Each structure stands twice: as C-alpha cells, then as structure tokens.
mmCIF file of C-alpha atoms in Angstrom:
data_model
loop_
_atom_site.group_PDB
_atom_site.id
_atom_site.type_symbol
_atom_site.label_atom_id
_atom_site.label_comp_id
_atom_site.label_asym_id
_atom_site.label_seq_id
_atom_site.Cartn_x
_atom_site.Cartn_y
_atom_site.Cartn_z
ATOM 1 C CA UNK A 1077 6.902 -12.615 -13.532
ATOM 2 C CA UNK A 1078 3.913 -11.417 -12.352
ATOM 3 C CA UNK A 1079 0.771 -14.037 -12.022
ATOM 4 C CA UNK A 1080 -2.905 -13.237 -10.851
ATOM 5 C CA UNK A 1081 -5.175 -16.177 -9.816
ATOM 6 C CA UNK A 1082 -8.718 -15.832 -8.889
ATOM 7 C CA UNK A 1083 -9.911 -18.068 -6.059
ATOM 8 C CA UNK A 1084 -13.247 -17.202 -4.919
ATOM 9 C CA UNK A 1085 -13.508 -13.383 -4.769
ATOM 10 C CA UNK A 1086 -9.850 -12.771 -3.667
ATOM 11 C CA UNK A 1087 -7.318 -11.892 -6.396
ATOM 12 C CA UNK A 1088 -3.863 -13.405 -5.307
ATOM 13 C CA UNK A 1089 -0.729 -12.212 -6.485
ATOM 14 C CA UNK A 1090 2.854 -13.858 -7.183
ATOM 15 C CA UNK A 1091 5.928 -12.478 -8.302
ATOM 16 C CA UNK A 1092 8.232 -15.830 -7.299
ATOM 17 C CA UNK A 1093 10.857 -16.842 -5.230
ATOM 18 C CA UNK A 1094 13.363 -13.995 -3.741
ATOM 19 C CA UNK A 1095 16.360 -13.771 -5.981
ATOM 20 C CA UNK A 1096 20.020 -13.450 -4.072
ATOM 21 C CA UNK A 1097 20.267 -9.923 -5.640
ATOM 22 C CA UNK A 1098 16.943 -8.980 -4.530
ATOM 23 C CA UNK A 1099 18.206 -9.791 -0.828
ATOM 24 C CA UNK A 1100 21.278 -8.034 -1.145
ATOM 25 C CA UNK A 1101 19.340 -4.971 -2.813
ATOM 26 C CA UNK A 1102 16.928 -5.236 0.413
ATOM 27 C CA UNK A 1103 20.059 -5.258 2.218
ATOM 28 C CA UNK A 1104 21.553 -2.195 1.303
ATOM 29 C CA UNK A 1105 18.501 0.012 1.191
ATOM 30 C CA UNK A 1106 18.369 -0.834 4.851
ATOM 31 C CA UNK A 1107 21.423 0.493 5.055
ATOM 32 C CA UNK A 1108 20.868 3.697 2.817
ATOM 33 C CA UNK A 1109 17.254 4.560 3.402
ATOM 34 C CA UNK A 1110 16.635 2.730 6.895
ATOM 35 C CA UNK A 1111 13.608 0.543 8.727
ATOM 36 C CA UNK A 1112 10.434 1.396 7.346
ATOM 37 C CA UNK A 1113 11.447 3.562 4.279
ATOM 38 C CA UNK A 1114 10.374 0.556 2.065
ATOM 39 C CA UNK A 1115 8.984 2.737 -0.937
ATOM 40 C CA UNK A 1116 12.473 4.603 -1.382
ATOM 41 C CA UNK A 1117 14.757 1.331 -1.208
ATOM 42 C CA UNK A 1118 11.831 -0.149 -3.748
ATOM 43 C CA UNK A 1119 12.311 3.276 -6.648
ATOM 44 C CA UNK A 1120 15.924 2.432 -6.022
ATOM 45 C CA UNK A 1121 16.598 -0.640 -5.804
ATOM 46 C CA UNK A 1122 16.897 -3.428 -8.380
ATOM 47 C CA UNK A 1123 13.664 -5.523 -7.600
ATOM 48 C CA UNK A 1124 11.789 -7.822 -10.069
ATOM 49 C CA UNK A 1125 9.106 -6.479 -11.857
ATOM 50 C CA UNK A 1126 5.532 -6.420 -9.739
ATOM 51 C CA UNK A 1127 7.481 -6.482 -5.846
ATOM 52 C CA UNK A 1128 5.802 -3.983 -3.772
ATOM 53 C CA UNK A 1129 7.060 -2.130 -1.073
ATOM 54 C CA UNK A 1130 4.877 -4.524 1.543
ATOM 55 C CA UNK A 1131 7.247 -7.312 -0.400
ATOM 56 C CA UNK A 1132 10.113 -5.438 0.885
ATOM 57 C CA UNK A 1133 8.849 -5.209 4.362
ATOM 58 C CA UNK A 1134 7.332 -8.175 4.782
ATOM 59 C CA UNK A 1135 10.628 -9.988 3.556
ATOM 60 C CA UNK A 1136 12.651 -7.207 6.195
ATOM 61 C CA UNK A 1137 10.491 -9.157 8.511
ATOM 62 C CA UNK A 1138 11.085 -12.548 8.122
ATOM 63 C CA UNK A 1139 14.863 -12.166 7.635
ATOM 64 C CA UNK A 1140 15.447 -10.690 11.096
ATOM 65 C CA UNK A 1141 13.049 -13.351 12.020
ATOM 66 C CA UNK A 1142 15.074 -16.012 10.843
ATOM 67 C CA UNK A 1143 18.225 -14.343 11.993
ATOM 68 C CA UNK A 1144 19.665 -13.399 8.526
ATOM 69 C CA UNK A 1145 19.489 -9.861 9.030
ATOM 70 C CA UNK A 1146 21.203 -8.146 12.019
ATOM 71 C CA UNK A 1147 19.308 -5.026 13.006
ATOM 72 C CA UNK A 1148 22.775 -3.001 13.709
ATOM 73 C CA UNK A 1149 23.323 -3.419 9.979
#
C-alpha cells in the first residue's frame, strides 16, 4: 500500500511497516548480492509493492544499527 500526502510543497511517501518476510528477503539478498547492491536484491526479492531500493538500504542501515544484522552475514 502505497500512500502520497502533500504537506506544503513536499510529496511524502509511505509504503507501511516492514513485514517479517520483507526482513528476511533483505536478509538474504545481503547474502546473495552483497552491501550496496540494493537494486538487484530489490528485482529479486519479494518486497511490497512501492519499496525502493533506498528502502532497502536505509532499512540495511538501521538493522546493523540496532544490532539485528551482523555484518559477517
């Protein structure tokens, strides 16, 4: 689900909360593809419809941030 809201001149988009599949998906195109190959593990991956590959690296991010992604994976 894909929702565009105007506020002011800036266009924001929101495609909702991560689902556990997405993570795993994110997961193994890590794995596959590697760091920074976000567009690959996005063509084939299962993501919901409107995540982009900035999604995918911005979410990369905050998991190793958080701890829930070990970067020898």
């Amino acid at each position: 689900l894909t929702i565009l809201s105007m506020k002011g001149s800036k266009v924001r988009r929101s495609v909702g909360q991560w689902q556990e599949y997405e993570i795993e998906q994110l997961r193994q195109g890590v794995t596959a593809f590697g760091v920074g190959q976000w567009s690959q593990i996005l063509k084939h991956g299962r993501f919901l419809p409107g995540r982009t590959s900035v999604d995918l690296k911005d979410k990369y991010r905050n998991m190793i941030r958080r701890g829930l992604f070990n970067i020898q994976e």
